[in-house]
Amino acid sequence: MAQQCTVPAVRARKGGVPLVMVTAYDAPTGRIADEAGVDVILVGDSVAMAVLGYDDTLQVTVEDMAHHTAAVARTKPHALLVADLPWMSYHLGVADAVRNAATLVRAGAQAVKLEGGRKRVPVVSALLDAEIPVMGHLGLTPQSIHAMGGFKVQAKDASAARVLVDDAVALAEAGCFSIVLEGVPDRVARAVTEAVDVPTIGIGAGVWCDGQVLVFHDIAGLEDRVLPKFVRRYGSLKADGVAAVAAFAADVRAGRFPNDAESYHLPDGVALDDDLMITALYGGAASGI
Ligand code: KIV
């Protein structure tokens, strides 16, 4: 029986066996991630793009995140369940942020993640005061897409790298139990990993992190339209799904589905009278079967 992964257990993995985090947004993806034995399941605001068809993550609300978090939580994963605080849920004041984080905790999250550096320290402190563990997120922070001018690799020069390291130190000192580093050069991620005493979890941040995270739909090949450089695809669920549905359609059109074994039959000894057969065959009143 797998052990429940907890915030202290993740925190203690600094410098140890690399942490594995995967996104999930509903019960089936939650079950897959958990049965695969990941350490952390993230109900990411990437649900906006991976599942809901939006072009960016700015469109999802606290209610959306709670809805998806609850679906994953109902599977009772052994992995630690972290939920993203969406854009505008922690920008309008600490009380608002705590209330919104509590909504995610009541939906089943064991910790929340938020984007941004030292300017988030007051929010991180307020969440910790409310006993809500916080994961940080630095570098290419998708909620800043407009400020960054697109999904672009960050911290590409020495001064931006310095700012990133200082931000990470501020988050760690404020009490974040781990920090996601997204879309930064590998040597910058290494500098951050060496500067903080909490695990860094990278996505597009190279190998020198204390763990790695990818989006479920990218790993499993459910998303096949784009393949960012940092994604490695381990499955082809989209192609498998298209092939399965196409085979079903061909069987239906050829009269091969359903077969006798896939159909219900009247119990032995029950016969329909001629009138009912005619009605069932040529329309009119339902036969009730
Ligand atoms: O929302 C998300 O999927 C994330 C990961 C990319 C870390 O924040």
XYZ file of C-alpha atoms and ligand atoms in Angstrom:
297
model
C 0.000 0.000 0.000
C 1.538 3.326 -1.098
C 2.108 5.870 1.660
C 0.360 9.239 1.612
C 2.759 11.933 0.403
C 2.696 15.020 2.582
C 4.032 18.570 2.532
C 6.835 17.742 5.043
C 7.757 14.671 2.938
C 8.110 16.841 -0.177
C 10.053 19.458 1.761
C 12.425 16.738 3.012
C 13.283 15.619 -0.535
C 15.668 18.559 -1.060
C 18.756 17.110 -2.716
C 17.346 13.569 -2.566
C 15.605 11.332 -5.096
C 14.095 13.754 -7.635
C 10.448 14.649 -7.017
C 7.892 13.784 -9.697
C 4.943 16.112 -10.171
C 2.283 15.753 -12.883
C -0.837 17.763 -13.572
C -4.297 16.191 -13.417
C -7.658 17.850 -13.822
C -10.289 15.166 -13.284
C -10.814 11.724 -11.769
C -9.385 9.651 -14.664
C -6.182 11.676 -14.995
C -5.859 11.800 -11.199
C -6.127 8.002 -10.996
C -3.581 7.518 -13.784
C -1.068 9.867 -12.154
C -1.542 8.283 -8.734
C -1.377 4.682 -9.949
C 1.850 5.627 -11.754
C 3.239 6.586 -8.351
C 3.943 10.316 -8.735
C 4.796 12.277 -5.600
C 2.671 15.349 -6.298
C -0.453 15.909 -8.399
C -0.939 19.515 -9.459
C -4.381 20.692 -10.453
C -2.803 23.394 -12.566
C -4.489 26.414 -14.043
C -3.143 24.885 -17.268
C -6.570 23.193 -17.165
C -7.611 26.343 -19.044
C -5.506 25.384 -22.072
C -5.180 21.590 -21.735
C -8.869 20.887 -21.097
C -11.082 23.939 -21.492
C -9.790 25.170 -24.855
C -8.629 28.648 -23.819
C -5.500 30.268 -25.303
C -4.012 31.174 -21.911
C -4.460 30.451 -18.210
C -6.049 33.787 -17.355
C -9.581 32.600 -18.031
C -10.078 30.166 -15.153
C -11.684 31.185 -11.870
C -11.491 29.928 -8.296
C -14.783 28.100 -8.941
C -13.276 26.367 -11.998
C -10.202 25.353 -9.998
C -12.329 24.087 -7.088
C -14.468 22.057 -9.505
C -11.419 20.312 -11.026
C -9.616 19.960 -7.676
C -12.651 18.241 -6.154
C -12.799 15.768 -9.063
C -9.179 14.739 -8.498
C -9.583 14.731 -4.695
C -12.506 12.290 -4.901
C -10.033 9.665 -6.169
C -8.231 9.955 -2.792
C -4.712 10.013 -4.268
C -1.638 8.992 -2.281
C 0.201 11.820 -4.026
C 0.186 15.253 -2.417
C -2.628 17.261 -4.039
C -1.678 20.857 -4.876
C -4.058 23.294 -6.579
C -3.181 26.464 -8.460
C -4.517 29.758 -7.208
C -5.748 31.266 -10.494
C -5.033 34.748 -11.771
C -6.787 37.470 -9.734
C -7.441 35.174 -6.795
C -4.474 36.491 -4.764
C -3.844 39.928 -6.268
C -6.546 41.939 -4.494
C -5.417 41.583 -0.887
C -4.361 38.936 1.576
C -7.830 38.318 3.039
C -9.183 37.608 -0.429
C -6.237 35.300 -1.143
C -6.771 33.317 2.075
C -10.503 32.995 1.373
C -9.836 31.750 -2.159
C -7.142 29.328 -1.019
C -9.547 27.989 1.623
C -12.061 27.268 -1.144
C -9.426 25.110 -2.854
C -8.522 23.373 0.423
C -12.201 22.636 1.064
C -12.328 21.172 -2.453
C -9.553 18.761 -1.418
C -6.225 20.536 -2.043
C -3.512 19.962 0.567
C -1.490 22.972 -0.598
C -1.790 25.812 -3.104
C 0.604 27.193 -5.694
C 0.939 30.841 -6.674
C 3.097 32.721 -9.171
C 5.540 35.532 -8.443
C 8.524 36.459 -6.309
C 9.157 38.712 -3.350
C 6.026 40.801 -3.968
C 4.032 37.692 -2.982
C 5.669 37.372 0.443
C 2.762 39.032 2.341
C 0.280 36.648 0.685
C 2.506 33.627 1.394
C 2.740 34.674 5.079
C -1.028 35.121 5.350
C -1.664 31.702 3.791
C 0.823 30.064 6.148
C -0.848 31.852 9.075
C -4.056 30.157 7.919
C -2.188 26.798 7.913
C -2.271 26.531 4.118
C 1.053 25.294 2.685
C 2.316 27.219 -0.341
C 4.328 26.179 -3.395
C 5.987 29.062 -5.263
C 6.334 29.435 -9.037
C 9.008 31.572 -10.729
C 10.464 32.183 -14.182
C 8.031 31.851 -17.069
C 4.894 32.472 -15.040
C 1.961 31.994 -17.456
C -0.315 34.358 -15.520
C 2.116 37.142 -16.574
C 1.818 36.314 -20.282
C 0.892 39.872 -21.265
C 3.586 41.480 -19.120
C 6.191 39.033 -20.522
C 4.995 39.536 -24.114
C 4.225 35.835 -24.592
C 5.341 32.452 -23.294
C 9.053 33.279 -23.291
C 12.077 31.828 -21.525
C 12.987 34.139 -18.616
C 16.182 35.122 -16.752
C 18.399 35.009 -19.814
C 20.975 37.506 -18.550
C 22.985 37.889 -15.378
C 20.882 40.633 -13.823
C 17.567 38.847 -14.500
C 19.111 35.662 -13.098
C 20.107 37.579 -9.932
C 16.534 38.852 -9.534
C 15.201 35.301 -9.963
C 17.575 33.877 -7.351
C 16.664 36.668 -4.903
C 12.956 36.050 -5.523
C 13.414 32.339 -4.845
C 15.302 33.048 -1.617
C 12.515 35.432 -0.531
C 9.837 32.778 -1.195
C 11.807 30.079 0.618
C 12.453 32.367 3.595
C 8.748 33.277 3.651
C 7.990 29.578 4.095
C 7.145 28.102 0.676
C 7.755 24.344 0.917
C 8.913 24.069 -2.704
C 9.287 26.259 -5.784
C 8.414 25.537 -9.415
C 10.956 26.938 -11.881
C 9.466 27.247 -15.350
C 11.174 28.234 -18.605
C 14.590 29.336 -17.362
C 18.117 28.404 -18.519
C 19.422 25.288 -16.786
C 22.358 27.092 -15.147
C 20.020 29.693 -13.675
C 17.833 26.902 -12.291
C 20.979 25.359 -10.818
C 21.859 28.652 -9.111
C 18.349 28.814 -7.619
C 18.451 25.169 -6.523
C 21.756 25.820 -4.747
C 20.513 29.070 -3.171
C 17.359 27.752 -1.507
C 16.864 25.048 1.091
C 13.526 23.889 -0.327
C 13.090 21.636 -3.375
C 12.915 23.246 -6.791
C 10.660 21.525 -9.323
C 11.525 22.317 -12.922
C 9.579 22.496 -16.165
C 11.729 23.637 -19.034
C 14.406 24.425 -16.467
C 16.965 21.675 -17.070
C 18.218 18.839 -14.962
C 19.596 20.706 -11.936
C 16.320 20.899 -10.074
C 15.155 18.776 -7.144
C 12.265 17.463 -9.232
C 10.447 17.752 -12.534
C 6.859 18.511 -13.530
C 5.036 18.092 -16.833
C 1.444 18.505 -17.963
C -0.386 15.161 -18.156
C -1.741 15.832 -21.654
C 1.807 16.454 -22.941
C 3.347 13.335 -21.352
C 0.532 11.069 -22.506
C 0.218 12.569 -25.994
C -3.386 13.619 -25.455
C -2.206 17.017 -26.697
C -0.573 16.544 -30.098
C -0.756 20.000 -31.661
C 2.332 21.519 -30.069
C 5.491 19.908 -28.740
C 7.505 22.373 -26.676
C 11.248 21.664 -26.489
C 11.020 20.696 -22.810
C 8.300 18.056 -23.285
C 9.056 14.388 -23.730
C 6.080 12.421 -24.961
C 5.642 8.967 -23.416
C 2.278 8.010 -24.946
C -0.079 8.655 -27.827
C -3.506 8.879 -26.202
C -4.831 11.317 -28.832
C -3.882 8.999 -31.714
C -5.130 5.948 -29.772
C -8.426 7.738 -29.082
C -8.926 8.735 -32.723
C -8.166 5.155 -33.827
C -10.596 3.702 -31.264
C -13.471 6.027 -32.212
C -12.807 5.524 -35.940
C -12.941 1.739 -35.459
C -16.238 2.079 -33.544
C -17.678 4.267 -36.321
C -16.623 1.757 -39.001
C -18.192 -1.144 -37.053
C -21.488 0.742 -36.561
C -21.677 1.710 -40.232
C -20.934 -1.856 -41.341
C -23.495 -3.377 -38.955
C -20.751 -5.126 -36.944
C -21.657 -3.348 -33.702
C -23.308 -4.440 -31.487
C -22.968 -8.189 -31.862
C -25.114 -10.794 -30.157
C -22.943 -10.924 -27.026
C -23.175 -7.116 -26.691
C -26.999 -7.188 -26.813
C -29.629 -7.928 -24.129
C -32.016 -10.812 -24.767
C -35.436 -11.742 -23.441
C -35.282 -14.382 -20.703
C -35.832 -17.974 -21.871
C -39.512 -18.756 -22.303
C -40.607 -15.123 -22.818
C -42.081 -14.544 -26.265
C -43.429 -11.370 -27.838
C -46.774 -11.592 -29.549
C -46.912 -10.773 -33.243
C -48.453 -7.316 -32.739
C -45.622 -6.181 -30.427
C -42.964 -7.420 -32.870
C -44.592 -5.452 -35.647
C -44.817 -2.339 -33.458
C -41.186 -2.655 -32.349
C -39.935 -3.236 -35.882
C -41.896 -0.496 -37.615
C -41.993 2.273 -34.974
C -44.943 3.407 -32.892
C -45.189 2.502 -29.200
C -41.920 1.472 -27.511
C -41.587 -2.221 -26.782
C -40.379 -1.486 -23.237
C -37.272 -3.649 -23.580
O -0.616 25.009 -14.397
C 0.350 24.248 -14.551
O 0.258 23.201 -15.221
C 1.616 24.612 -13.947
C 2.802 23.750 -14.265
C 3.295 24.083 -15.603
C 3.853 23.873 -13.245
O 1.697 25.570 -13.268
